[in-house]
C-alpha positions in Angstrom: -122.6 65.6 72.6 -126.4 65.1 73.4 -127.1 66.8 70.0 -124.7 65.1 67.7 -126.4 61.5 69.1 -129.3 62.6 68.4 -128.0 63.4 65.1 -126.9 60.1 64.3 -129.7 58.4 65.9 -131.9 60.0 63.4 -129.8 59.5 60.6 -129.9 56.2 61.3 -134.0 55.7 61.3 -134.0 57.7 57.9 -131.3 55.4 56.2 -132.1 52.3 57.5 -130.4 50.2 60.6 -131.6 46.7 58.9 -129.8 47.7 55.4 -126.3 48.4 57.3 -125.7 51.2 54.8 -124.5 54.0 56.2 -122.9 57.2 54.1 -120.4 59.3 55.3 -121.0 62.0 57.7 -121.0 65.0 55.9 -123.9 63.6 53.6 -127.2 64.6 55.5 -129.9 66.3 54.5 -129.7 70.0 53.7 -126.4 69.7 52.2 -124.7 71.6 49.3 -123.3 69.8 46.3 -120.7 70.9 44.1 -121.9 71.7 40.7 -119.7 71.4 37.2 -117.4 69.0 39.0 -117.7 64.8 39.3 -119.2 64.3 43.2 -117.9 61.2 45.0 -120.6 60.0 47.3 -119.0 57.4 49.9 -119.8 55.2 52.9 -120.5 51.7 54.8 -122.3 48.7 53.7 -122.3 45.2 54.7 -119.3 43.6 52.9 -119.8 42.6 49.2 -124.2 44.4 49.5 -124.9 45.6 46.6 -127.8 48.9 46.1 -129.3 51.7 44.2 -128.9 55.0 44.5 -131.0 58.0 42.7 -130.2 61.6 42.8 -131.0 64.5 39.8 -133.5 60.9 38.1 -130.4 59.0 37.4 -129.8 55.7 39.2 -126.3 54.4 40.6 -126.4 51.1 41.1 -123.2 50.3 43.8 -121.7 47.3 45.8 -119.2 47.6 48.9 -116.2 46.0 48.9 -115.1 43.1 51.1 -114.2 45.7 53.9 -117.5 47.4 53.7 -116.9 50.6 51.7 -118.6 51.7 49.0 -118.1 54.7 46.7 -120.1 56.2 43.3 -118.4 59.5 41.7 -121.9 61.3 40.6 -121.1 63.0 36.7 -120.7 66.7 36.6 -124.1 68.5 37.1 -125.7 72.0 37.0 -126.8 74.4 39.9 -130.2 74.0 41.1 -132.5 72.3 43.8 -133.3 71.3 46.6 -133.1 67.1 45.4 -133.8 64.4 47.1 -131.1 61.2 47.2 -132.4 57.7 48.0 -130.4 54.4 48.5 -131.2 51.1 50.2 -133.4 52.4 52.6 -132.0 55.7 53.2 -133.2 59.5 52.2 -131.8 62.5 52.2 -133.8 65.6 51.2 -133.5 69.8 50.6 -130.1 68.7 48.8 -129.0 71.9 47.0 -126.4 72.0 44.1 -123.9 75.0 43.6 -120.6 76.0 45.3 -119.1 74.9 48.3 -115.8 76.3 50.2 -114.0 75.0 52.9 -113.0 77.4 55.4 -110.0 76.8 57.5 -107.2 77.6 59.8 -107.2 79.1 63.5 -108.8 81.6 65.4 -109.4 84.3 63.0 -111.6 81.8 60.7 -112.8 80.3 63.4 -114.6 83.8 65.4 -118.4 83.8 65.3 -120.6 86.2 64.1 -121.8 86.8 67.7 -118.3 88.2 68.5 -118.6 90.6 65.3 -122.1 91.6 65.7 -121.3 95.3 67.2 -119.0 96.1 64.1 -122.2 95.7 62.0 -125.4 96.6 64.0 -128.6 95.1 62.3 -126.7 93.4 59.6 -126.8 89.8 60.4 -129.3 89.7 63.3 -132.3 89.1 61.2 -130.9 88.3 57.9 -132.0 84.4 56.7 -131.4 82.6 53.3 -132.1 79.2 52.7 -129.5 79.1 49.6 -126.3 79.3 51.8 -125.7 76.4 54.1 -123.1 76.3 56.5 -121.6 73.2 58.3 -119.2 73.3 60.7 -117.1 70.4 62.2 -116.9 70.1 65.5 -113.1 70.7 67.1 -112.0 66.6 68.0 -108.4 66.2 68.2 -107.4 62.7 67.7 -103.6 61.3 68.2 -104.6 57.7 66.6 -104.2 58.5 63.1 -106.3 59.7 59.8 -109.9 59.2 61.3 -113.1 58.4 59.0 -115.4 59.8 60.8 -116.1 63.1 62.8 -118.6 65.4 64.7 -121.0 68.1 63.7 -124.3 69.3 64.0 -125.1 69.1 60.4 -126.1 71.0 57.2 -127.6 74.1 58.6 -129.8 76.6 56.6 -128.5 80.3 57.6 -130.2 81.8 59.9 -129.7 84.3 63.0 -129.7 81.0 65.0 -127.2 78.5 62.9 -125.2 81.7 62.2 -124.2 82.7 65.5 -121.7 80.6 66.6 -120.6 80.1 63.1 -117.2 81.3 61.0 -118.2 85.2 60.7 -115.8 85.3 57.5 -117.7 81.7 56.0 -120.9 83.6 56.6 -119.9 86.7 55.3 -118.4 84.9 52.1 -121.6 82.8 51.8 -124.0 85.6 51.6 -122.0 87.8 49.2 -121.1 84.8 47.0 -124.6 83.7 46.8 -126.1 87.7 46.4 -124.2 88.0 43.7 -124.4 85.1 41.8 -127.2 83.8 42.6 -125.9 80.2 43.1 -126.3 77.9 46.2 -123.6 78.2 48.7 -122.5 75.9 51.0 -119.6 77.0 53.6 -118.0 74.4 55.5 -116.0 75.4 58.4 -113.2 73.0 60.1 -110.9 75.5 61.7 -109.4 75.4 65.7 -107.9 78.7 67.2 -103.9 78.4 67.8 -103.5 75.6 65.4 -99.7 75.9 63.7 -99.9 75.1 60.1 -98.2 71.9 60.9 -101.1 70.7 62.8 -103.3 70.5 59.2 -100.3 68.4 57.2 -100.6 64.7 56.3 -97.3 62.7 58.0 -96.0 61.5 55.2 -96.0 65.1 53.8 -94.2 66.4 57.0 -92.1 63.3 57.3 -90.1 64.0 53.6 -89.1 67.7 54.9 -89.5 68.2 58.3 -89.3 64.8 60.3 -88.3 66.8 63.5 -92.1 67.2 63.9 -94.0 63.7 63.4 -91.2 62.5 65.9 -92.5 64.7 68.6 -96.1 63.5 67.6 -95.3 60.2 68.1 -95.0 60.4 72.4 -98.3 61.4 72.6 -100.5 58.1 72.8 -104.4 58.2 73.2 -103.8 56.5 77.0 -101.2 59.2 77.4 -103.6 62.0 76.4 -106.2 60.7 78.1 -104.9 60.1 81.9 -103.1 63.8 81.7 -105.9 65.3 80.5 -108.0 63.7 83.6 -104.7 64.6 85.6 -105.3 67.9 84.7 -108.6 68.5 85.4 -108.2 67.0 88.7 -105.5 69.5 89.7 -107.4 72.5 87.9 -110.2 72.0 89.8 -108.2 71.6 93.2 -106.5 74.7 92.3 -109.7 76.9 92.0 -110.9 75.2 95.2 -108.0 76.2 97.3 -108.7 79.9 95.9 -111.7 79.8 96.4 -111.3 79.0 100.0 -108.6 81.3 100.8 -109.3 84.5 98.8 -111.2 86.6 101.3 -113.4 88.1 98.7 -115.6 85.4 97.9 -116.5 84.9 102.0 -116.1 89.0 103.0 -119.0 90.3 100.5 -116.2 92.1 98.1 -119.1 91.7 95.4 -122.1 93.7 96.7 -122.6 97.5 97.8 -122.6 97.5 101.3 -118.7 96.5 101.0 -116.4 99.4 102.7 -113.6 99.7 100.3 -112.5 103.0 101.0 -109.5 101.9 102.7 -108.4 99.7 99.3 -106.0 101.7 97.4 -106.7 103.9 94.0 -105.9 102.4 91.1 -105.8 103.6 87.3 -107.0 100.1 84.8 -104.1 100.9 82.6 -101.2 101.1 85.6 -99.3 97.8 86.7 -98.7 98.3 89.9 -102.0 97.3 91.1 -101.8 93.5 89.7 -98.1 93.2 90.7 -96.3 92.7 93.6 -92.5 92.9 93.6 -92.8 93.4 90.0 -94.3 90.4 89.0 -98.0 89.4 88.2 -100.0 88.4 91.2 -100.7 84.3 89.9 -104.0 84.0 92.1 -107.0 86.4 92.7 -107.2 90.4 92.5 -110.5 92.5 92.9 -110.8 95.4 91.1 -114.1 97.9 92.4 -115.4 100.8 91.1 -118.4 102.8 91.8 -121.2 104.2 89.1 -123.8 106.5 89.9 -127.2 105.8 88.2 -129.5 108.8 87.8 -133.6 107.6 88.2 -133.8 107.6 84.3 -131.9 104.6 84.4 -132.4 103.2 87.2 -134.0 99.7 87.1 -133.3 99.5 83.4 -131.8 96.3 81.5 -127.9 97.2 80.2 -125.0 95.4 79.2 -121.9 95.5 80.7 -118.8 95.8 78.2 -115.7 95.5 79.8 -113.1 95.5 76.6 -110.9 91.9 76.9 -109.2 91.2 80.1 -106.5 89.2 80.9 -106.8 86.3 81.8 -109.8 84.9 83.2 -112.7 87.2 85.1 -116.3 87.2 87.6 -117.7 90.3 87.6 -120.7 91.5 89.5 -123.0 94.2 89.6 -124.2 95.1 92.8 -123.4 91.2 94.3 -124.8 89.4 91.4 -122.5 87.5 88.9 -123.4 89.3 85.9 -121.1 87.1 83.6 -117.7 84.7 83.4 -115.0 84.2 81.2 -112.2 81.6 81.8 -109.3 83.2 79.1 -108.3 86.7 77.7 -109.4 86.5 74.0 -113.8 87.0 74.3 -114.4 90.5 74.4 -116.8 91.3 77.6 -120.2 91.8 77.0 -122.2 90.9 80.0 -126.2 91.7 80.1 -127.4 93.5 83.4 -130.9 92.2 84.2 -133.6 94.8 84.4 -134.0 96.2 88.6 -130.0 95.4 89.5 -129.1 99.0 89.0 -130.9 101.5 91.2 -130.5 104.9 91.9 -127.4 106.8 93.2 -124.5 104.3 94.0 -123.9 100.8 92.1 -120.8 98.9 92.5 -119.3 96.6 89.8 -116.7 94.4 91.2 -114.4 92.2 89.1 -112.3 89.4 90.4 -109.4 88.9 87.9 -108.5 85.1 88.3 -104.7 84.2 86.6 -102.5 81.2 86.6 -99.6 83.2 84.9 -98.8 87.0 83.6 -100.3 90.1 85.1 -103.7 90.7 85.1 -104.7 93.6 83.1 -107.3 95.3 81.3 -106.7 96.1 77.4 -105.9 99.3 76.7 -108.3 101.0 73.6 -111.3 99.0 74.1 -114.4 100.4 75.4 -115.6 99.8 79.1 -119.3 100.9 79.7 -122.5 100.3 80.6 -124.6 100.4 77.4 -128.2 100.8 78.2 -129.1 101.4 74.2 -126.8 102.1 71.6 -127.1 105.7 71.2 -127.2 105.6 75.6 -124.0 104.5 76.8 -122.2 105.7 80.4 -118.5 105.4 80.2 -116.9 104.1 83.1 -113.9 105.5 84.8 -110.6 104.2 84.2 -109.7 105.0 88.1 -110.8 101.7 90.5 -110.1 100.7 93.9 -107.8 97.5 94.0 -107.0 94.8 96.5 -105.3 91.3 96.2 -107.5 88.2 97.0 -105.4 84.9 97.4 -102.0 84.6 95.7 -101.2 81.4 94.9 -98.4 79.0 93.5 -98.6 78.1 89.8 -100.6 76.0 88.7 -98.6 72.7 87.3 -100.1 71.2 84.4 -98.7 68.9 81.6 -99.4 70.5 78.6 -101.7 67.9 75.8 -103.5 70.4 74.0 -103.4 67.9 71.0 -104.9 70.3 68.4 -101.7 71.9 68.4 -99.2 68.7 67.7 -98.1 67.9 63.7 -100.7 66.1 61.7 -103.7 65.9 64.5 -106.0 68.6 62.5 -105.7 66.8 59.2 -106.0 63.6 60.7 -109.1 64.6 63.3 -111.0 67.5 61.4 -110.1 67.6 57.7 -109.3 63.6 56.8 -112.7 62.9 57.4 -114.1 65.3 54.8 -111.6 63.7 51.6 -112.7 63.6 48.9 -116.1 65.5 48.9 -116.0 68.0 45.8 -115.1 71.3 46.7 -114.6 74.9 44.4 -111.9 76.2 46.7 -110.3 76.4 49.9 -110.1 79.8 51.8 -106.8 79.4 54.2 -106.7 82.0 57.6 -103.7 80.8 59.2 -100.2 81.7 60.7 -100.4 83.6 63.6 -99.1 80.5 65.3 -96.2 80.2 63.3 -94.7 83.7 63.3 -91.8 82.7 65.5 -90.8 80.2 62.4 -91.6 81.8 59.6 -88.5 81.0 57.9 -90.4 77.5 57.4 -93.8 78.8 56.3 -93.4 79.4 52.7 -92.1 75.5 52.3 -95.0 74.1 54.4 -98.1 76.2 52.7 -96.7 75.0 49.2 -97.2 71.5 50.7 -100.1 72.0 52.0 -102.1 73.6 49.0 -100.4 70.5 47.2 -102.1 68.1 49.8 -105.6 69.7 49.3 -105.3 68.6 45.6 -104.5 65.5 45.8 -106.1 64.6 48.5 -109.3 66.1 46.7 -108.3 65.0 43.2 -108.6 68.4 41.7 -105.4 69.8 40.7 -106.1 73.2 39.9 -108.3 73.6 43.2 -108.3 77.4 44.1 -106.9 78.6 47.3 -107.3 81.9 48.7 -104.6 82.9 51.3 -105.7 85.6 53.8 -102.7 87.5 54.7 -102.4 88.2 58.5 -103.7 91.4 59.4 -102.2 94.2 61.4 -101.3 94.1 64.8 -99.8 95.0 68.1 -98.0 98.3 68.7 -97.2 100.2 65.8 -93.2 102.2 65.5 -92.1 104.2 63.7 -88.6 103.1 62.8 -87.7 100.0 61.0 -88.2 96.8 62.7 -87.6 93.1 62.1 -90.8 91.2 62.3 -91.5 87.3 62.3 -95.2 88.8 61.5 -93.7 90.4 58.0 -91.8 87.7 57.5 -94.6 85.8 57.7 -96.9 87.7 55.3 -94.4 88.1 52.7 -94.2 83.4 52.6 -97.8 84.2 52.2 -97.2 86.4 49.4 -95.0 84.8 48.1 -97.0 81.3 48.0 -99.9 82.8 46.2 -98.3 84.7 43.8 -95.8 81.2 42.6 -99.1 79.3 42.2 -101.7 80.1 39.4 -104.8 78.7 41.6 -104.1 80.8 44.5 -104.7 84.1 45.2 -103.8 86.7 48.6 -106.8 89.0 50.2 -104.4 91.3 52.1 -106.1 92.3 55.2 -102.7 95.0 56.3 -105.1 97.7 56.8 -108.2 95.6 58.6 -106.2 94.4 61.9 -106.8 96.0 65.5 -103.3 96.9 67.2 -104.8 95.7 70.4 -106.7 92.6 69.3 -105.3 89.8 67.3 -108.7 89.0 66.1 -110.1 92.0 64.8 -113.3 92.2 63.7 -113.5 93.6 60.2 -114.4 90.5 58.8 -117.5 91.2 56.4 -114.6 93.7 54.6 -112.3 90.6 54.5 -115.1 88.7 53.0 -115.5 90.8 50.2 -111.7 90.7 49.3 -112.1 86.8 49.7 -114.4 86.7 47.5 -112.5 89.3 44.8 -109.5 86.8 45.0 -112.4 83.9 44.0 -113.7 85.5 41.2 -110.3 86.3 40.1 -109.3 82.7 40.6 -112.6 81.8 38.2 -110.9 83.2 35.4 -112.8 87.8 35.7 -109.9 89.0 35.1 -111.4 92.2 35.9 -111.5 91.2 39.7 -109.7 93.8 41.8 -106.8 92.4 43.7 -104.2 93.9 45.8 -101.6 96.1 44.1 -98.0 93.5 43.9 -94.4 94.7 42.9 -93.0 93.7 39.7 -89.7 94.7 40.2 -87.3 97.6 41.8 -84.9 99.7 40.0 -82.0 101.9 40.7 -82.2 104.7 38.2 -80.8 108.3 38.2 -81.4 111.7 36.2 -79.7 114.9 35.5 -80.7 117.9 38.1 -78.3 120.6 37.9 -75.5 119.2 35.9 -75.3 116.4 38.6 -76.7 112.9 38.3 -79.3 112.1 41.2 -80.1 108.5 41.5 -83.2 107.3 43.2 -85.3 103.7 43.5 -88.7 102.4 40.9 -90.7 100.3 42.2 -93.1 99.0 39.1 -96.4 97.2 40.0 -98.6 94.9 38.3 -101.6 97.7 38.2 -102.3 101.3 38.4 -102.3 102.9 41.9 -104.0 105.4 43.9 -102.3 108.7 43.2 -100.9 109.4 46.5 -98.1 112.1 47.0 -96.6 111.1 49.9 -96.2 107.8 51.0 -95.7 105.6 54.4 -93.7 102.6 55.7 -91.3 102.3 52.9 -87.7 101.6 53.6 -84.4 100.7 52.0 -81.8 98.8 52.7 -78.0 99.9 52.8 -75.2 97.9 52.0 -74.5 97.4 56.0 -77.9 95.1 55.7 -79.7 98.3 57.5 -82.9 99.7 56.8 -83.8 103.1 56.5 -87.1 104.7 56.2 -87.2 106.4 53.2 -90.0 109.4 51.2 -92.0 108.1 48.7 -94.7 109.1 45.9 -96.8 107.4 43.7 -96.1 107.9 39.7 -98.8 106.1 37.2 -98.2 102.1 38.3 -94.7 102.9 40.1 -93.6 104.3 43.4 -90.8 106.3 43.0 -88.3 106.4 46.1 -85.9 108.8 47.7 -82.7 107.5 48.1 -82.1 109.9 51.7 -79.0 109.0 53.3 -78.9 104.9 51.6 -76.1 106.0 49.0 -76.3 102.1 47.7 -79.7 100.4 48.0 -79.5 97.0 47.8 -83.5 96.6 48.6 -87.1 98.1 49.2 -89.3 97.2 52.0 -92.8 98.2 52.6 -95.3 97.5 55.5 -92.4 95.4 57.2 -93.6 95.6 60.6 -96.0 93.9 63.2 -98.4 97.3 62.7 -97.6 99.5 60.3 -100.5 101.7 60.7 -99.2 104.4 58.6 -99.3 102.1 55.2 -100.8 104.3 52.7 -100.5 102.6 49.2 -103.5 101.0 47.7 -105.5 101.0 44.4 -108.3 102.9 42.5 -110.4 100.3 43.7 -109.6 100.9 47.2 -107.7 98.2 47.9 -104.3 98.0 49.7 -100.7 97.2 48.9 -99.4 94.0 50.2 -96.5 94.3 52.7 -93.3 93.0 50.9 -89.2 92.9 50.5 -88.0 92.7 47.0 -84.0 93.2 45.8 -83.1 96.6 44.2 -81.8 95.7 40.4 -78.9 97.8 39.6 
């Protein structure tokens, strides 16, 4: 808050208080420009002043209307830079022309590059480049309508500082845009982890097909939102008061060493008997301990902590010190031990699992280890000793998380940003709407449509990043609101001739919904870009054409068997996984497959009378084995068998 004042304050002194003109909040200095397009420069002004602007040695002169706003559409200019744009008594300087992509949706756009940082070791930790520039909008929810205005720290040059808490997939896209082409980049990130698509359309849009949702928008009133969200607070904080006072650990010494907990029970991470009691999750405190022995190499040596993700919320300690905190399941754990807190022989790391609902638990295929250098690590022990703090009642809340009602993301975090001139939109979202999926296809068509009008372009690209694998994979057939979901996606991108799918199947973690593998995601972003810009030799996912039923003669007898044609040539591949066909009872059956040319060809098995092929149609189906020369996977999808 202190920061974005301070912003403003300064903007202010640059531009001018006495000349009242003020221009919108995403013009600041350091900002990207779109080249090759018109660029609509708007703000405030006293009513009916008139004043110059000059950008690029051409001069604008403009005049606010009777309300105060003002607006100039800059012509179409070339890539290059930095500028400098002067009016009334405001500058703005370092202004860069080139390309600039909005980056939206939930969490998955929304994870940092800290969080991805081990995936890629020395990648981004000293990398700088003052031709990509990255602006992120600050997450506001606002139930009072389209808003004008909103927060953010500014245009940023990338650099292992702005970067860090920034989109890892925006950066990722940035720098391979900008390596490659050698253009200015400017990535502007908007998106708010467990928003539903619905949260990001206009009313009206909504209103026309799916008025169930504004209506429910509608109870929540900014004094509403504002005395729960106070009422809340007030009985978070008195619930982590009252366990703080009654759970014995924080006033017995349950964090340090000299703690006897040989009488606590054994207890294995993975088992659930230990955060359980009748067979439901202990809502309240339990303390997990275990014991590490550090030889004297180590001892009094700096490490970090990593403790996978736990659920929900955690203090851990090393030897009676808080080491780290995190207050929800999602961060992984990565806690720095200070140099002299380990010594030699016996440590004790003690972690106080703190839930409101569910079971606490630790996530099973994630590492847990003290890391003292990357090629150094001690694994810890899956076997703990466990003992129940303070249980507790629920904790009754109203819910008013805002950022997920209809309309309140467009209105609070993308409203503000129409109509500054963009070359495309990259869309990561739907994990929040798996459970409806039915709706999804309907709602992103309306969407995309939105975006160009909204931003007067209509041929506007979109990329669509198709959700990822994830949760436990099986190996029968399954019905999935995840596939389902995907194949809207698909289905979206392939109906429109300005979008395009980066299928990330293949990339997803079964025991993370946000994996990690974004810098690979980037590229196929940035694939389904160049496509979009008209390379047609731009590798994209293989997509089916269309299924036959066909037979042949073996043996005098007619044998008849399923071709699925693709747009493209495939990866040779004998044997193939995760196909499936469905029977006339509406079942699906996995089925053998092969790859022939730019067709799979599929065994009919026991289906006598396939009606339709499936591939990939699960939550995580890990085994999915079709992709292209160019190394790049199959989408998931259901198409009809023709006869």
């Amino acid at each position: 808050m202190k920061k974005t004042l301070l912003l403003l304050f300064c903007c202010l002194l640059a531009c001018g208080v006495q000349a009242e003109v003020v221009p919108a909040r995403i013009f600041q200095s350091g900002m990207v420009l779109q080249r090759s397009k018109p660029v609509p420069v708007w703000g405030t002004a006293s009513p009916g002043e008139q004043f110059t602007i000059v950008f690029n040695k051409k001069s604008y002169v403009v005049r606010a209307d009777a309300k105060g706003r003002w607006r100039v559409d800059l012509p179409a200019m070339k890539a290059g830079g930095p500028y400098t744009m002067t009016f009334a008594h405001c500058q703005l300087d370092d202004i860069l022309i080139g390309d600039v992509w909005l980056c939206t949706g939930q969490s998955n756009m929304d994870l940092p590059v800290s969080r991805v940082q081990p995936q890629y070791p020395g990648f981004t930790e000293d990398y700088a480049n003052d031709r990509v520039r990255l602006l992120r909008v600050d997450q506001v929810a606002s139930v009072s309508g389209p808003q004008t205005d909103f927060k953010t720290s500014g245009w940023q040059t990338l650099t292992p500082a702005s970067s860090r808490d920034f989109s890892a997939l925006g950066y990722f896209l940035g720098r391979r845009l900008q390596s490659e082409t050698g253009i200015p980049q400017g990535i502007i990130c908007n998106s708010w982890g467990g928003t539903p698509i619905e949260a990001w359309l206009p009313a009206d849009s909504l209103q026309r097909d799916f008025p169930q949702y504004t209506a429910r928008t509608s109870l929540y009133t900014p004094d509403y939102v504002a005395s729960q969200t106070r009422a809340n607070q007030l009985m978070n904080d008195r619930w982590q008061q009252l366990l703080d006072e009654t759970d014995p650990g924080m006033h017995q010494g349950w964090t340090g060493l000299d703690f006897d907990d040989g009488t606590w029970p054994a207890a294995n991470q993975y088992a659930r008997d230990w955060a359980q009691v009748d067979g439901r999750g202990v809502v309240g405190s339990v303390w997990m301990r275990q014991h590490v022995h550090i030889d004297a190499a180590h001892a009094g040596r700096p490490a970090l902590l990593v403790l996978g993700m736990l659920y929900d919320a955690d203090h851990t300690y090393v030897n009676g010190r808080r080491v780290g905190v995190t207050y929800y399941q999602y961060p992984p754990r990565r806690y720095a031990v200070p140099a002299g807190l380990l010594h030699e022989g016996d440590n004790v790391i003690a972690v106080r699992f703190v839930n409101k609902t569910g079971t606490p638990a630790f996530t099973r295929g994630k590492k847990y280890q003290l890391e003292f250098t990357p090629d150094d690590v001690l694994q810890l022990s899956e076997q703990w000793r466990s003992h129940i703090g303070a249980r507790m009642p629920a904790c009754p809340q109203q819910d008013v998380t805002t950022q997920y009602l209809p309309t309140v993301m467009h209105n609070s975090m993308l409203h503000p940003l129409i109509p500054y001139a963009l070359a495309g939109v990259v869309w990561y979202q739907g994990e929040s709407n798996t459970d409806r999926a039915g709706e999804y296809r309907t709602m992103l068509r309306k969407l995309k449509g939105d975006w160009r009008t909204q931003f007067a372009d209509s041929s506007l690209s979109v990329v669509i990043v198709q959700l990822a694998n994830f949760m436990a994979p099986s190996s029968q057939p399954q019905e999935s609101g995840w596939a389902e979901l995907r194949e809207a996606q698909r289905l979206s991108a392939l109906e429109d001739p300005h979008a395009a799918l980066a299928v990330a199947i293949d990339l997803g973690e079964a025991n993370d919904i946000h994996p990690l593998r974004k810098r690979e995601l980037a590229d196929r972003v940035a694939l389904a870009l160049d496509r979009l810009r008209g390379n047609r030799h731009a590798a994209l996912s293989p997509q089916p054409v269309a299924a036959r039923l066909m037979s042949r003669g073996v043996g005098g007898q007619s044998q008849p068997y399923v071709v699925v044609r693709f747009d493209q040539k495939l990866r040779p591949a004998d044997t193939l996984s995760e196909f499936e066909l469905r029977s006339e009872d509406g079942r699906f059956h996995n089925v053998e497959a092969r790859v022939s040319g730019n067709t799979v060809v599929i065994a009919l098995g026991t289906v006598s009378r396939p009606t339709a092929v499936r591939y990939a149609w699960k939550n995580n189906p890990e085994q999915a084995n079709l992709y292209n020369p160019e190394g790049l996977p199959a989408s998931p999808f259901q198409i009809t068998v023709e006869p």
